[in-house]
Amino acid sequence: KNEVEQSPQNLTAQEGEFITINCSYSVGISALHWLQQHPGGGIVSLFMLSSGKKKHGRLIATINIQEKHSSLHITASHPRDSAVYICAVSSNTGNQFYFGTGTSLTVIP
Amino acid sequence: NAGVMQNPRHLVRRRGQEARLRCSPMKGHSHVYWYRQLPEEGLKFMVYLQKENIIDESGMPKERFSAEFPKEGPSILRIQQVVRGDSAAYFCASSPSRTKTGNTIYFGEGSWLTVV
């Protein structure tokens, strides 16, 4: 079983839709990260959070430490949001990051 | 302030050759991490280094792979006698201190290795 599970694996949305990507983890963490990876491209860190909620533009990330669950929301989705979104956690017992397998998002105009 | 710089971005090697991937962390960052992303798979931790020290190499294959982060210059991930299964994207990331303390981590653009 992976330390980090994401759902859904693939997601197709119409432009303007509200999108939610979920992440559950099973290890103790010091922080949770949401990353964005464009096709053939590098990785950008969107959020790092250890509690509560953060907002950046149309992106919102929340975390529930007790339930070991985080969500990434995209409001008013746009085709340029099409990418793979990866949930990652930094373990509080070692030096590692654990990664989810990613959610491939396609936003159709 | 330049981000994490990786080069080359794309590298093609024949089976049996050596591949060297370089990573310059962000200015002021002394912690470097290497990750591998195999086709259709997620990112996997390989090694964590500080200047001149390997802190955690639990994700590194036991043979043919090595990493260093010298006092001067970039971190280098070296793969000897490459095989087709080494074809992957290799990502470097850096942070100002250990991720255990919850610092933001910054990724490079990745180096895509293709073994033919």
PDB file of C-alpha atoms in Angstrom:
ATOM      1  CA  LYS A   1       0.000   0.000   0.000  1.00  0.00           C
ATOM      2  CA  ASN A   2       1.312   3.445  -0.931  1.00  0.00           C
ATOM      3  CA  GLU A   3       1.910   5.945   1.807  1.00  0.00           C
ATOM      4  CA  VAL A   4       0.044   8.555  -0.249  1.00  0.00           C
ATOM      5  CA  GLU A   5      -3.113   7.850  -2.211  1.00  0.00           C
ATOM      6  CA  GLN A   6      -4.714  10.278  -4.626  1.00  0.00           C
ATOM      7  CA  SER A   7      -8.064  10.299  -6.329  1.00  0.00           C
ATOM      8  CA  PRO A   8      -9.186  10.475  -8.982  1.00  0.00           C
ATOM      9  CA  GLN A   9      -6.343   9.250 -11.192  1.00  0.00           C
ATOM     10  CA  ASN A  10      -7.772  11.002 -14.224  1.00  0.00           C
ATOM     11  CA  LEU A  11     -10.179  13.883 -14.409  1.00  0.00           C
ATOM     12  CA  THR A  12     -11.747  15.659 -17.351  1.00  0.00           C
ATOM     13  CA  ALA A  13     -13.667  18.852 -16.775  1.00  0.00           C
ATOM     14  CA  GLN A  14     -15.363  21.542 -18.808  1.00  0.00           C
ATOM     15  CA  GLU A  15     -13.899  25.007 -18.622  1.00  0.00           C
ATOM     16  CA  GLY A  16     -15.366  26.875 -15.688  1.00  0.00           C
ATOM     17  CA  GLU A  17     -16.089  23.820 -13.548  1.00  0.00           C
ATOM     18  CA  PHE A  18     -15.074  23.526  -9.921  1.00  0.00           C
ATOM     19  CA  ILE A  19     -12.514  20.758  -9.481  1.00  0.00           C
ATOM     20  CA  THR A  20     -11.511  18.772  -6.424  1.00  0.00           C
ATOM     21  CA  ILE A  21      -8.567  16.408  -6.125  1.00  0.00           C
ATOM     22  CA  ASN A  22      -8.210  14.341  -2.967  1.00  0.00           C
ATOM     23  CA  CYS A  23      -5.178  13.021  -1.135  1.00  0.00           C
ATOM     24  CA  SER A  24      -4.970  10.634   1.803  1.00  0.00           C
ATOM     25  CA  TYR A  25      -1.792   9.644   3.579  1.00  0.00           C
ATOM     26  CA  SER A  26      -0.858   7.066   6.156  1.00  0.00           C
ATOM     27  CA  VAL A  27       2.404   8.344   7.635  1.00  0.00           C
ATOM     28  CA  GLY A  28       3.161  11.026  10.160  1.00  0.00           C
ATOM     29  CA  ILE A  29       4.006  14.208   8.344  1.00  0.00           C
ATOM     30  CA  SER A  30       5.616  17.542   8.954  1.00  0.00           C
ATOM     31  CA  ALA A  31       3.980  19.072   5.887  1.00  0.00           C
ATOM     32  CA  LEU A  32       1.930  18.238   2.825  1.00  0.00           C
ATOM     33  CA  HIS A  33       2.724  19.612  -0.603  1.00  0.00           C
ATOM     34  CA  TRP A  34       0.696  19.988  -3.747  1.00  0.00           C
ATOM     35  CA  LEU A  35       2.783  19.947  -6.905  1.00  0.00           C
ATOM     36  CA  GLN A  36       1.923  20.625 -10.527  1.00  0.00           C
ATOM     37  CA  GLN A  37       3.641  18.885 -13.402  1.00  0.00           C
ATOM     38  CA  HIS A  38       2.992  19.921 -16.989  1.00  0.00           C
ATOM     39  CA  PRO A  39       3.407  17.397 -19.824  1.00  0.00           C
ATOM     40  CA  GLY A  40       7.093  17.027 -20.587  1.00  0.00           C
ATOM     41  CA  GLY A  41       7.861  19.739 -18.134  1.00  0.00           C
ATOM     42  CA  GLY A  42       9.187  20.335 -14.717  1.00  0.00           C
ATOM     43  CA  ILE A  43       7.468  20.394 -11.377  1.00  0.00           C
ATOM     44  CA  VAL A  44       6.165  23.435  -9.597  1.00  0.00           C
ATOM     45  CA  SER A  45       5.314  23.527  -5.932  1.00  0.00           C
ATOM     46  CA  LEU A  46       1.830  25.012  -5.524  1.00  0.00           C
ATOM     47  CA  PHE A  47       1.295  24.764  -1.794  1.00  0.00           C
ATOM     48  CA  MET A  48       2.948  23.612   1.347  1.00  0.00           C
ATOM     49  CA  LEU A  49       0.636  23.255   4.325  1.00  0.00           C
ATOM     50  CA  SER A  50       0.645  21.655   7.716  1.00  0.00           C
ATOM     51  CA  SER A  51      -2.784  22.788   8.905  1.00  0.00           C
ATOM     52  CA  GLY A  52      -5.907  24.582   7.784  1.00  0.00           C
ATOM     53  CA  LYS A  53      -6.284  26.102   4.390  1.00  0.00           C
ATOM     54  CA  LYS A  54      -4.323  28.128   1.864  1.00  0.00           C
ATOM     55  CA  LYS A  55      -5.488  30.038  -1.185  1.00  0.00           C
ATOM     56  CA  HIS A  56      -3.566  31.278  -4.185  1.00  0.00           C
ATOM     57  CA  GLY A  57      -5.599  32.754  -6.991  1.00  0.00           C
ATOM     58  CA  ARG A  58      -8.094  30.142  -8.136  1.00  0.00           C
ATOM     59  CA  LEU A  59      -6.386  27.376  -6.199  1.00  0.00           C
ATOM     60  CA  ILE A  60      -7.345  26.367  -2.681  1.00  0.00           C
ATOM     61  CA  ALA A  61      -5.698  23.662  -0.599  1.00  0.00           C
ATOM     62  CA  THR A  62      -7.033  22.270   2.657  1.00  0.00           C
ATOM     63  CA  ILE A  63      -5.721  19.729   5.083  1.00  0.00           C
ATOM     64  CA  ASN A  64      -7.303  17.783   7.934  1.00  0.00           C
ATOM     65  CA  ILE A  65      -4.515  16.438  10.109  1.00  0.00           C
ATOM     66  CA  GLN A  66      -6.791  14.231  12.223  1.00  0.00           C
ATOM     67  CA  GLU A  67      -8.236  12.528   9.161  1.00  0.00           C
ATOM     68  CA  LYS A  68      -4.908  12.537   7.283  1.00  0.00           C
ATOM     69  CA  HIS A  69      -6.584  14.003   4.265  1.00  0.00           C
ATOM     70  CA  SER A  70      -6.038  16.961   1.979  1.00  0.00           C
ATOM     71  CA  SER A  71      -7.924  18.412  -0.962  1.00  0.00           C
ATOM     72  CA  LEU A  72      -6.872  20.661  -3.805  1.00  0.00           C
ATOM     73  CA  HIS A  73      -9.655  22.738  -5.324  1.00  0.00           C
ATOM     74  CA  ILE A  74      -9.564  24.691  -8.551  1.00  0.00           C
ATOM     75  CA  THR A  75     -12.319  27.233  -9.050  1.00  0.00           C
ATOM     76  CA  ALA A  76     -13.386  28.386 -12.520  1.00  0.00           C
ATOM     77  CA  SER A  77     -11.099  25.871 -14.192  1.00  0.00           C
ATOM     78  CA  HIS A  78      -9.318  26.829 -17.395  1.00  0.00           C
ATOM     79  CA  PRO A  79      -7.595  24.755 -20.109  1.00  0.00           C
ATOM     80  CA  ARG A  80      -4.230  26.034 -18.914  1.00  0.00           C
ATOM     81  CA  ASP A  81      -4.884  24.207 -15.639  1.00  0.00           C
ATOM     82  CA  SER A  82      -4.469  20.938 -17.545  1.00  0.00           C
ATOM     83  CA  ALA A  83      -1.576  19.157 -15.864  1.00  0.00           C
ATOM     84  CA  VAL A  84      -0.750  16.380 -13.450  1.00  0.00           C
ATOM     85  CA  TYR A  85      -1.294  17.335  -9.829  1.00  0.00           C
ATOM     86  CA  ILE A  86       0.787  15.466  -7.313  1.00  0.00           C
ATOM     87  CA  CYS A  87       0.294  15.234  -3.587  1.00  0.00           C
ATOM     88  CA  ALA A  88       3.465  14.752  -1.571  1.00  0.00           C
ATOM     89  CA  VAL A  89       4.151  14.529   2.136  1.00  0.00           C
ATOM     90  CA  SER A  90       7.369  15.143   4.015  1.00  0.00           C
ATOM     91  CA  SER A  91       7.758  12.545   6.701  1.00  0.00           C
ATOM     92  CA  ASN A  92       8.265  13.697  10.261  1.00  0.00           C
ATOM     93  CA  THR A  93      10.499  10.710  11.009  1.00  0.00           C
ATOM     94  CA  GLY A  94      13.016  10.856   8.212  1.00  0.00           C
ATOM     95  CA  ASN A  95      14.299  12.701   5.234  1.00  0.00           C
ATOM     96  CA  GLN A  96      11.911  11.459   2.627  1.00  0.00           C
ATOM     97  CA  PHE A  97       9.104  12.745   0.590  1.00  0.00           C
ATOM     98  CA  TYR A  98       6.345  10.321  -0.274  1.00  0.00           C
ATOM     99  CA  PHE A  99       4.464  11.013  -3.476  1.00  0.00           C
ATOM    100  CA  GLY A 100       1.052  10.142  -4.745  1.00  0.00           C
ATOM    101  CA  THR A 101       0.886   8.835  -8.295  1.00  0.00           C
ATOM    102  CA  GLY A 102      -0.736  12.026  -9.446  1.00  0.00           C
ATOM    103  CA  THR A 103      -4.064  13.138 -10.872  1.00  0.00           C
ATOM    104  CA  SER A 104      -4.079  13.910 -14.567  1.00  0.00           C
ATOM    105  CA  LEU A 105      -6.430  16.832 -15.169  1.00  0.00           C
ATOM    106  CA  THR A 106      -7.701  17.855 -18.587  1.00  0.00           C
ATOM    107  CA  VAL A 107      -9.850  20.952 -18.868  1.00  0.00           C
ATOM    108  CA  ILE A 108     -11.784  21.177 -22.115  1.00  0.00           C
ATOM    109  CA  PRO A 109     -12.649  24.592 -23.564  1.00  0.00           C
TER     110      PRO A 109
ATOM    111  CA  ASN B   1      17.188  34.455  -8.048  1.00  0.00           C
ATOM    112  CA  ALA B   2      17.593  31.429 -10.263  1.00  0.00           C
ATOM    113  CA  GLY B   3      15.676  28.329  -9.315  1.00  0.00           C
ATOM    114  CA  VAL B   4      16.995  24.802  -9.184  1.00  0.00           C
ATOM    115  CA  MET B   5      18.979  24.244 -12.353  1.00  0.00           C
ATOM    116  CA  GLN B   6      19.348  20.835 -13.897  1.00  0.00           C
ATOM    117  CA  ASN B   7      21.315  19.829 -16.938  1.00  0.00           C
ATOM    118  CA  PRO B   8      21.199  18.349 -19.351  1.00  0.00           C
ATOM    119  CA  ARG B   9      17.452  18.509 -19.866  1.00  0.00           C
ATOM    120  CA  HIS B  10      17.582  15.584 -22.241  1.00  0.00           C
ATOM    121  CA  LEU B  11      20.257  12.934 -22.496  1.00  0.00           C
ATOM    122  CA  VAL B  12      20.478   9.936 -24.780  1.00  0.00           C
ATOM    123  CA  ARG B  13      22.881   7.156 -23.940  1.00  0.00           C
ATOM    124  CA  ARG B  14      23.586   3.750 -25.428  1.00  0.00           C
ATOM    125  CA  ARG B  15      23.414   0.720 -23.183  1.00  0.00           C
ATOM    126  CA  GLY B  16      26.628   0.382 -21.215  1.00  0.00           C
ATOM    127  CA  GLN B  17      27.539   4.056 -21.302  1.00  0.00           C
ATOM    128  CA  GLU B  18      27.630   6.394 -18.346  1.00  0.00           C
ATOM    129  CA  ALA B  19      25.118   9.138 -17.627  1.00  0.00           C
ATOM    130  CA  ARG B  20      25.898  12.168 -15.509  1.00  0.00           C
ATOM    131  CA  LEU B  21      23.127  14.463 -14.399  1.00  0.00           C
ATOM    132  CA  ARG B  22      23.881  17.750 -12.722  1.00  0.00           C
ATOM    133  CA  CYS B  23      21.875  19.828 -10.307  1.00  0.00           C
ATOM    134  CA  SER B  24      22.606  23.280  -8.958  1.00  0.00           C
ATOM    135  CA  PRO B  25      20.349  24.048  -5.995  1.00  0.00           C
ATOM    136  CA  MET B  26      18.772  27.389  -5.346  1.00  0.00           C
ATOM    137  CA  LYS B  27      21.068  29.981  -3.867  1.00  0.00           C
ATOM    138  CA  GLY B  28      21.339  29.497  -0.153  1.00  0.00           C
ATOM    139  CA  HIS B  29      20.061  25.923  -0.218  1.00  0.00           C
ATOM    140  CA  SER B  30      22.388  23.289   1.157  1.00  0.00           C
ATOM    141  CA  HIS B  31      20.044  20.299   0.920  1.00  0.00           C
ATOM    142  CA  VAL B  32      19.588  18.423  -2.324  1.00  0.00           C
ATOM    143  CA  TYR B  33      17.268  15.554  -3.149  1.00  0.00           C
ATOM    144  CA  TRP B  34      17.145  13.367  -6.225  1.00  0.00           C
ATOM    145  CA  TYR B  35      13.966  11.685  -7.417  1.00  0.00           C
ATOM    146  CA  ARG B  36      13.247   9.388 -10.294  1.00  0.00           C
ATOM    147  CA  GLN B  37      10.025   9.237 -12.246  1.00  0.00           C
ATOM    148  CA  LEU B  38       9.694   6.136 -14.345  1.00  0.00           C
ATOM    149  CA  PRO B  39       7.245   6.178 -17.257  1.00  0.00           C
ATOM    150  CA  GLU B  40       3.663   5.925 -16.045  1.00  0.00           C
ATOM    151  CA  GLU B  41       4.803   5.931 -12.405  1.00  0.00           C
ATOM    152  CA  GLY B  42       5.022   8.457  -9.625  1.00  0.00           C
ATOM    153  CA  LEU B  43       8.091  10.129  -8.236  1.00  0.00           C
ATOM    154  CA  LYS B  44      10.351   7.991  -6.083  1.00  0.00           C
ATOM    155  CA  PHE B  45      12.958   9.216  -3.644  1.00  0.00           C
ATOM    156  CA  MET B  46      16.515   8.261  -4.463  1.00  0.00           C
ATOM    157  CA  VAL B  47      18.983  10.155  -2.313  1.00  0.00           C
ATOM    158  CA  TYR B  48      19.306  13.123   0.020  1.00  0.00           C
ATOM    159  CA  LEU B  49      22.571  15.021   0.254  1.00  0.00           C
ATOM    160  CA  GLN B  50      24.040  17.941   2.063  1.00  0.00           C
ATOM    161  CA  LYS B  51      27.299  19.550   1.082  1.00  0.00           C
ATOM    162  CA  GLU B  52      29.920  16.801   0.912  1.00  0.00           C
ATOM    163  CA  ASN B  53      27.672  14.310   2.713  1.00  0.00           C
ATOM    164  CA  ILE B  54      25.162  11.671   1.729  1.00  0.00           C
ATOM    165  CA  ILE B  55      22.484  11.750   4.384  1.00  0.00           C
ATOM    166  CA  ASP B  56      20.041   9.162   3.095  1.00  0.00           C
ATOM    167  CA  GLU B  57      20.526   6.972   0.057  1.00  0.00           C
ATOM    168  CA  SER B  58      17.866   4.425   0.888  1.00  0.00           C
ATOM    169  CA  GLY B  59      16.167   4.931  -2.482  1.00  0.00           C
ATOM    170  CA  MET B  60      19.272   4.439  -4.597  1.00  0.00           C
ATOM    171  CA  PRO B  61      19.782   1.184  -6.473  1.00  0.00           C
ATOM    172  CA  LYS B  62      22.684  -0.640  -4.881  1.00  0.00           C
ATOM    173  CA  GLU B  63      24.695  -0.924  -8.059  1.00  0.00           C
ATOM    174  CA  ARG B  64      25.680   1.478 -10.829  1.00  0.00           C
ATOM    175  CA  PHE B  65      24.137   4.557  -9.179  1.00  0.00           C
ATOM    176  CA  SER B  66      26.033   7.119  -7.151  1.00  0.00           C
ATOM    177  CA  ALA B  67      25.515  10.701  -6.093  1.00  0.00           C
ATOM    178  CA  GLU B  68      27.679  13.457  -4.756  1.00  0.00           C
ATOM    179  CA  PHE B  69      27.339  17.053  -3.679  1.00  0.00           C
ATOM    180  CA  PRO B  70      30.828  18.519  -3.458  1.00  0.00           C
ATOM    181  CA  LYS B  71      31.797  21.585  -1.515  1.00  0.00           C
ATOM    182  CA  GLU B  72      32.065  23.520  -4.757  1.00  0.00           C
ATOM    183  CA  GLY B  73      29.885  22.901  -7.774  1.00  0.00           C
ATOM    184  CA  PRO B  74      26.654  21.121  -8.512  1.00  0.00           C
ATOM    185  CA  SER B  75      25.313  17.862  -7.204  1.00  0.00           C
ATOM    186  CA  ILE B  76      25.868  15.011  -9.627  1.00  0.00           C
ATOM    187  CA  LEU B  77      23.859  11.847 -10.091  1.00  0.00           C
ATOM    188  CA  ARG B  78      25.957   9.285 -11.905  1.00  0.00           C
ATOM    189  CA  ILE B  79      24.642   6.154 -13.543  1.00  0.00           C
ATOM    190  CA  GLN B  80      27.229   3.721 -14.806  1.00  0.00           C
ATOM    191  CA  GLN B  81      26.647   1.090 -17.483  1.00  0.00           C
ATOM    192  CA  VAL B  82      23.140   2.317 -18.183  1.00  0.00           C
ATOM    193  CA  VAL B  83      20.397  -0.121 -19.124  1.00  0.00           C
ATOM    194  CA  ARG B  84      17.056   0.511 -20.818  1.00  0.00           C
ATOM    195  CA  GLY B  85      15.291   0.370 -17.472  1.00  0.00           C
ATOM    196  CA  ASP B  86      17.195   3.477 -16.382  1.00  0.00           C
ATOM    197  CA  SER B  87      15.231   5.533 -18.917  1.00  0.00           C
ATOM    198  CA  ALA B  88      13.288   7.979 -16.784  1.00  0.00           C
ATOM    199  CA  ALA B  89      12.971  11.564 -15.713  1.00  0.00           C
ATOM    200  CA  TYR B  90      15.331  12.467 -12.910  1.00  0.00           C
ATOM    201  CA  PHE B  91      14.317  15.399 -10.775  1.00  0.00           C
ATOM    202  CA  CYS B  92      16.453  17.330  -8.384  1.00  0.00           C
ATOM    203  CA  ALA B  93      15.025  19.406  -5.583  1.00  0.00           C
ATOM    204  CA  SER B  94      16.539  21.634  -2.967  1.00  0.00           C
ATOM    205  CA  SER B  95      15.540  23.122   0.347  1.00  0.00           C
ATOM    206  CA  PRO B  96      17.216  25.441   2.808  1.00  0.00           C
ATOM    207  CA  SER B  97      17.132  22.756   5.483  1.00  0.00           C
ATOM    208  CA  ARG B  98      15.744  19.306   6.122  1.00  0.00           C
ATOM    209  CA  THR B  99      12.288  18.560   4.802  1.00  0.00           C
ATOM    210  CA  LYS B 100      11.571  16.993   8.179  1.00  0.00           C
ATOM    211  CA  THR B 101      11.139  20.507   9.482  1.00  0.00           C
ATOM    212  CA  GLY B 102       8.524  21.232   6.863  1.00  0.00           C
ATOM    213  CA  ASN B 103      10.390  23.574   4.584  1.00  0.00           C
ATOM    214  CA  THR B 104       9.222  24.270   1.083  1.00  0.00           C
ATOM    215  CA  ILE B 105      11.037  22.234  -1.477  1.00  0.00           C
ATOM    216  CA  TYR B 106      11.881  23.566  -4.924  1.00  0.00           C
ATOM    217  CA  PHE B 107      12.140  21.327  -7.945  1.00  0.00           C
ATOM    218  CA  GLY B 108      14.278  21.567 -11.021  1.00  0.00           C
ATOM    219  CA  GLU B 109      12.900  21.098 -14.509  1.00  0.00           C
ATOM    220  CA  GLY B 110      14.120  17.530 -14.640  1.00  0.00           C
ATOM    221  CA  SER B 111      16.570  15.598 -16.778  1.00  0.00           C
ATOM    222  CA  TRP B 112      15.108  13.063 -19.191  1.00  0.00           C
ATOM    223  CA  LEU B 113      17.388  10.109 -19.748  1.00  0.00           C
ATOM    224  CA  THR B 114      16.743   7.822 -22.687  1.00  0.00           C
ATOM    225  CA  VAL B 115      18.797   4.664 -23.030  1.00  0.00           C
ATOM    226  CA  VAL B 116      18.853   3.197 -26.520  1.00  0.00           C
TER     227      VAL B 116
END
